[in-house]
Coordinates of C-alpha atoms in Angstrom, one line a residue:
X21 CA -7.0 83.3 19.8
X22 CA -3.8 84.3 21.7
X23 CA -4.3 84.0 25.5
X24 CA -2.2 85.2 28.3
X25 CA -2.5 82.8 31.2
X26 CA -1.2 84.1 34.5
X27 CA -0.4 81.7 37.3
X28 CA 0.3 79.2 34.6
X29 CA 2.6 77.0 36.7
X30 CA 0.1 76.7 39.6
X31 CA -2.3 73.9 40.5
X32 CA -5.3 75.2 38.5
X33 CA -3.3 77.2 36.0
X34 CA -1.3 74.2 34.8
X35 CA -4.5 72.3 34.1
X36 CA -6.0 75.3 32.2
X37 CA -2.8 75.4 30.1
X38 CA -3.4 71.8 29.1
X39 CA -7.1 72.4 28.3
X40 CA -6.6 75.5 26.1
X41 CA -6.9 74.9 22.4
X42 CA -5.4 78.3 21.7
X43 CA -1.9 79.9 21.5
X44 CA -0.9 80.4 25.1
X45 CA 1.4 83.0 26.6
X46 CA 2.4 81.9 30.1
X47 CA 3.2 84.1 33.1
X48 CA 4.0 82.9 36.6
X49 CA 6.0 84.1 39.5
X50 CA 7.8 80.7 39.6
X51 CA 9.1 81.4 36.2
X52 CA 10.1 85.0 36.9
X53 CA 7.0 86.9 35.7
X54 CA 5.2 89.0 38.3
X55 CA 1.9 90.5 37.3
X56 CA 2.8 93.5 39.6
X57 CA 5.6 94.4 37.1
X58 CA 4.3 96.7 34.3
X59 CA 7.4 96.2 32.2
X60 CA 7.0 92.4 32.2
X61 CA 3.3 92.8 31.2
X62 CA 4.2 95.2 28.4
X63 CA 6.5 92.5 27.0
X64 CA 3.8 89.8 27.1
X65 CA 0.6 91.6 26.1
X66 CA 1.2 92.7 22.5
X67 CA -0.9 90.6 20.2
X68 CA -2.9 89.0 23.1
X69 CA -6.7 88.7 22.6
X70 CA -7.7 87.5 26.1
X71 CA -6.3 87.0 29.6
X72 CA -7.1 84.2 32.0
X73 CA -6.0 85.5 35.4
X74 CA -5.1 82.8 37.9
X75 CA -2.1 84.4 39.6
X76 CA -3.0 85.0 43.3
X77 CA -2.0 84.4 46.9
X78 CA -4.4 81.7 48.0
X79 CA -5.6 80.2 51.3
X80 CA -7.4 81.9 54.2
X81 CA -4.2 83.4 55.7
X82 CA -2.5 82.6 59.0
X83 CA -2.9 85.9 60.8
X84 CA -3.2 89.7 60.2
X85 CA 0.5 89.8 59.3
X86 CA -0.5 88.3 56.0
X87 CA -2.7 91.3 55.0
X88 CA -0.1 93.2 53.0
X89 CA 0.9 90.2 51.0
X90 CA -2.7 89.4 50.1
X91 CA -3.5 93.0 49.2
X92 CA -0.3 93.2 47.1
X93 CA -0.5 90.0 45.2
X94 CA -4.3 89.9 44.6
X95 CA -5.6 93.5 44.6
X96 CA -2.5 95.4 43.4
X97 CA -1.5 92.6 41.0
X98 CA -4.9 92.6 39.4
X99 CA -5.0 96.4 39.1
X100 CA -1.6 96.4 37.5
X101 CA -2.7 93.7 35.0
X102 CA -5.9 95.5 34.1
X103 CA -4.1 98.8 33.5
X104 CA -1.7 97.0 31.2
X105 CA -4.5 95.3 29.4
X106 CA -6.1 98.7 28.8
X107 CA -2.8 100.1 27.4
X108 CA -2.5 97.2 24.9
X109 CA -6.2 97.1 24.0
X110 CA -6.8 93.6 25.4
X111 CA -10.6 93.4 25.7
X112 CA -11.4 90.0 27.4
X113 CA -10.7 88.8 30.9
X114 CA -11.5 85.5 32.7
X115 CA -10.8 86.0 36.4
X116 CA -10.3 83.3 39.0
X117 CA -12.6 84.3 41.9
X118 CA -13.8 82.2 44.8
X119 CA -16.8 81.1 46.8
X120 CA -15.2 82.9 49.8
X121 CA -16.7 86.2 48.6
X122 CA -20.1 85.1 49.9
X123 CA -18.9 84.7 53.5
X124 CA -21.5 82.4 54.9
X125 CA -23.7 80.6 52.4
X126 CA -27.5 80.9 52.2
X127 CA -29.6 80.1 55.3
X128 CA -33.2 79.7 56.3
X129 CA -34.8 80.3 59.7
X130 CA -37.9 78.3 60.5
X131 CA -39.6 81.5 61.7
X132 CA -38.2 84.2 59.5
X133 CA -37.4 82.5 56.2
X134 CA -34.2 83.4 54.2
X135 CA -31.9 85.5 56.4
X136 CA -28.3 86.6 56.3
X137 CA -26.3 85.6 59.4
X138 CA -23.6 87.6 60.9
X139 CA -20.2 86.1 61.9
X140 CA -20.5 83.2 64.2
X141 CA -20.0 84.0 67.9
X142 CA -16.9 82.7 69.6
X143 CA -18.9 81.6 72.6
X144 CA -21.1 79.4 70.3
X145 CA -18.1 77.9 68.6
X146 CA -16.4 77.2 72.0
X147 CA -19.6 75.6 73.2
X148 CA -19.8 73.3 70.1
X149 CA -22.6 75.2 68.4
X150 CA -21.2 75.6 64.9
X151 CA -24.2 76.5 62.8
X152 CA -25.0 80.2 62.5
X153 CA -27.9 81.8 64.4
X154 CA -30.8 83.8 63.0
X155 CA -30.0 87.5 63.5
X156 CA -33.6 88.2 64.4
X157 CA -34.5 85.4 66.8
X158 CA -31.3 83.6 67.6
X159 CA -32.5 80.2 66.5
X160 CA -29.9 77.9 64.7
X161 CA -30.3 78.2 60.9
X162 CA -30.5 75.6 58.2
X163 CA -28.3 75.8 55.1
X164 CA -29.7 76.4 51.7
X165 CA -28.3 76.9 48.1
X166 CA -26.5 80.1 47.3
X167 CA -26.7 81.8 43.9
X168 CA -24.5 84.5 42.3
X169 CA -26.9 87.3 43.2
X170 CA -26.5 86.7 47.0
X171 CA -25.1 89.5 49.1
X172 CA -21.3 89.3 49.3
X173 CA -19.7 89.3 52.7
X174 CA -15.9 88.4 52.7
X175 CA -14.6 87.4 56.1
X176 CA -10.9 87.0 55.8
X177 CA -7.9 88.6 53.9
X178 CA -8.1 86.2 51.0
X179 CA -11.9 86.7 50.6
X180 CA -11.6 90.4 50.8
X181 CA -9.0 90.6 48.1
X182 CA -10.8 88.2 45.8
X183 CA -13.8 90.4 46.0
X184 CA -11.6 93.4 45.3
X185 CA -10.4 91.6 42.1
X186 CA -14.0 91.3 41.0
X187 CA -14.7 94.9 41.6
X188 CA -11.5 96.0 39.8
X189 CA -12.4 93.8 36.8
X190 CA -15.9 95.4 36.7
X191 CA -14.4 98.9 36.8
X192 CA -12.1 97.9 33.9
X193 CA -14.9 96.5 31.9
X194 CA -17.1 99.6 32.3
X195 CA -14.3 102.0 31.4
X196 CA -12.8 100.1 28.5
X197 CA -15.8 98.3 27.0
X198 CA -14.0 95.0 27.8
X199 CA -15.7 91.8 28.8
X200 CA -15.0 90.4 32.3
X201 CA -16.1 86.9 33.5
X202 CA -15.4 86.0 37.2
X203 CA -15.5 82.3 38.0
X204 CA -16.2 81.7 41.7
X205 CA -14.5 78.4 42.3
X206 CA -15.8 76.2 45.0
X207 CA -13.4 73.7 46.7
X208 CA -11.1 72.6 43.9
X209 CA -9.2 69.3 44.2
X210 CA -7.3 67.0 41.9
X211 CA -3.8 66.0 40.7
X212 CA -1.0 68.5 41.5
X213 CA -2.8 70.0 44.5
X214 CA -0.3 72.0 46.6
X215 CA 0.6 70.2 49.9
X216 CA 2.6 70.8 53.1
X217 CA 1.7 74.5 53.3
X218 CA -0.7 76.2 55.8
X219 CA -2.2 78.1 52.8
X220 CA -3.4 74.9 51.1
X221 CA -7.0 73.8 50.8
X222 CA -8.6 71.3 53.1
X223 CA -8.2 68.4 50.7
X224 CA -4.5 69.0 50.4
X225 CA -4.1 69.3 54.2
X226 CA -5.9 66.0 54.8
X227 CA -3.8 64.3 52.1
X228 CA -0.6 65.6 53.5
X229 CA -1.5 64.2 56.9
X230 CA -2.3 60.8 55.5
X231 CA 0.9 60.6 53.5
X232 CA 2.8 61.2 56.7
X233 CA 0.9 58.5 58.4
X234 CA -1.2 60.9 60.5
X235 CA -5.0 61.0 60.9
X236 CA -6.6 64.0 59.2
X237 CA -7.7 66.5 61.8
X238 CA -11.2 67.6 61.1
X239 CA -12.2 70.9 62.7
X240 CA -15.6 71.7 64.3
X241 CA -17.8 68.6 64.1
X242 CA -17.0 67.7 60.5
X243 CA -20.4 68.6 59.4
X244 CA -19.5 71.8 57.5
X245 CA -20.7 71.5 53.9
X246 CA -18.7 72.4 50.8
X247 CA -18.9 71.6 47.1
X248 CA -15.8 69.8 45.9
X249 CA -15.1 70.3 42.2
X250 CA -12.4 68.6 40.1
X251 CA -9.6 70.7 38.7
X252 CA -10.1 69.5 35.1
X253 CA -13.8 70.6 35.4
X254 CA -12.5 74.0 36.6
X255 CA -10.1 74.2 33.7
X256 CA -12.9 73.4 31.2
X257 CA -15.0 76.2 32.8
X258 CA -12.2 78.7 32.0
X259 CA -12.1 77.6 28.4
X260 CA -15.9 78.0 28.1
X261 CA -15.7 81.4 29.8
X262 CA -13.5 82.8 27.0
X263 CA -16.6 82.9 24.8
X264 CA -19.0 84.4 27.5
X265 CA -20.0 87.8 28.7
X266 CA -20.9 91.1 27.2
X267 CA -18.7 94.1 26.3
X268 CA -18.6 96.7 29.0
X269 CA -20.0 94.3 31.6
X270 CA -18.8 91.8 34.2
X271 CA -20.5 88.6 35.1
X272 CA -19.9 86.0 37.9
X273 CA -20.5 82.3 37.9
X274 CA -20.4 79.5 40.6
X275 CA -18.1 76.8 39.4
X276 CA -19.2 73.8 41.4
X277 CA -20.3 70.2 41.1
X278 CA -23.8 70.9 42.4
X279 CA -23.4 68.0 44.9
X280 CA -22.3 69.2 48.3
X281 CA -20.5 67.0 50.9
X282 CA -19.3 67.5 54.4
X283 CA -15.6 68.1 55.3
X284 CA -15.9 65.0 57.4
X285 CA -17.0 63.0 54.3
X286 CA -13.9 64.3 52.4
X287 CA -11.5 63.3 55.1
X288 CA -13.1 59.8 55.4
X289 CA -13.0 59.3 51.6
X290 CA -9.3 60.2 51.5
X291 CA -8.5 58.0 54.4
X292 CA -10.2 55.0 52.8
X293 CA -8.5 55.6 49.4
X294 CA -5.1 55.9 51.0
X295 CA -5.5 53.1 53.5
X296 CA -4.6 55.6 56.2
X297 CA -5.8 56.2 59.7
X298 CA -9.4 57.3 60.2
X299 CA -10.0 61.0 60.6
X300 CA -10.1 62.6 64.1
X301 CA -12.9 65.2 64.7
X302 CA -11.3 67.8 67.0
X303 CA -13.9 70.4 67.7
X304 CA -11.3 73.1 66.9
X305 CA -12.4 76.2 65.0
X306 CA -11.1 79.3 63.3
X307 CA -13.0 82.6 63.5
X308 CA -12.4 83.3 59.8
X309 CA -14.0 80.0 58.7
X310 CA -17.6 79.8 57.5
X311 CA -19.9 76.9 58.2
X312 CA -21.7 76.0 55.0
X313 CA -21.4 77.1 51.4
X314 CA -23.7 75.1 49.1
X315 CA -23.7 76.4 45.5
X316 CA -26.2 76.6 42.7
X317 CA -24.3 75.9 39.4
X318 CA -27.5 76.7 37.4
X319 CA -26.3 80.0 35.9
X320 CA -23.0 78.4 34.7
X321 CA -24.9 75.6 33.1
X322 CA -27.3 78.0 31.4
X323 CA -25.0 80.7 30.3
X324 CA -21.6 79.0 30.0
X325 CA -22.7 75.5 29.0
X326 CA -20.7 74.3 32.0
X327 CA -21.7 71.2 34.0
X328 CA -19.1 69.3 36.2
X329 CA -18.5 65.9 34.8
X330 CA -16.0 64.1 37.1
X331 CA -17.7 62.2 39.9
X332 CA -16.3 62.8 43.4
X333 CA -15.4 59.2 44.0
X334 CA -13.5 58.9 40.8
X335 CA -11.7 62.2 41.5
X336 CA -10.6 61.1 44.9
X337 CA -9.2 57.8 43.6
X338 CA -7.3 59.8 40.9
X339 CA -5.8 62.2 43.4
X340 CA -4.5 59.3 45.5
X341 CA -3.2 57.4 42.5
X342 CA -1.4 60.5 41.2
X343 CA 0.1 61.2 44.6
X344 CA 1.5 57.6 45.1
X345 CA 2.7 57.3 41.4

């Protein structure tokens, strides 16, 4: 199989390139190929059987001034790629999506059962009440496990454009008979994580602080729950996804470890592994952040044959060893 891998020089893309046992055609903005350039795509796509699309502007965004860049890189870039795939008869797509399309995760109310919370209120956040409230009675909710069929509710520029990518891929699949598989990555960490940028993930931000001799600053109370999945597990999921899906349809999968941890746990583990200062819990918050996203990886296990293999403790040690090497 001949595979076009976009974002091939990036954190996740570079690991996918190493994991693929296929002929790989690489495309990355760092090496002069922009997926928004139809001419560049027309040079790369002849003879390609499948595309793994990782190229994207990542991170939650700094402010609304970032909106055009996210829309251009993620939504317009994906639309341009899909149009080129249709021109060249490329019928298989694996798309990097994200847990952020869910907005808040799944929650239960002691009185009303499973409910869908709205955005957290600023007065609650300012008062140190970080868990969402029931939209019916106002009680604080308890987090539960979210599956791929949950309602989607993107709450920042990155999330909105990742969901747009999924919708565009579904449009392409229906209209061309192609197969689209969207992998909703949870919090990916591992060697070659980007650092020293406000658009990096939380693990990268904590590690950058520790390498500079500073204590990691943990927002809210540190109790927000995430699923941290190693980048090589994510790469393996992409390889497996090349054989999944049905013509004319799109499918989405949580790519997660299945073992959630708090952001405070992550900061503490990195501090211990680096021998750096203990984390500081600040109580700060961002309105675009969500509280808990705990994933069910059951569908990926059942339909892709994917189960995360790298334990969190081993992964953290590897990240630190790689960084100090």
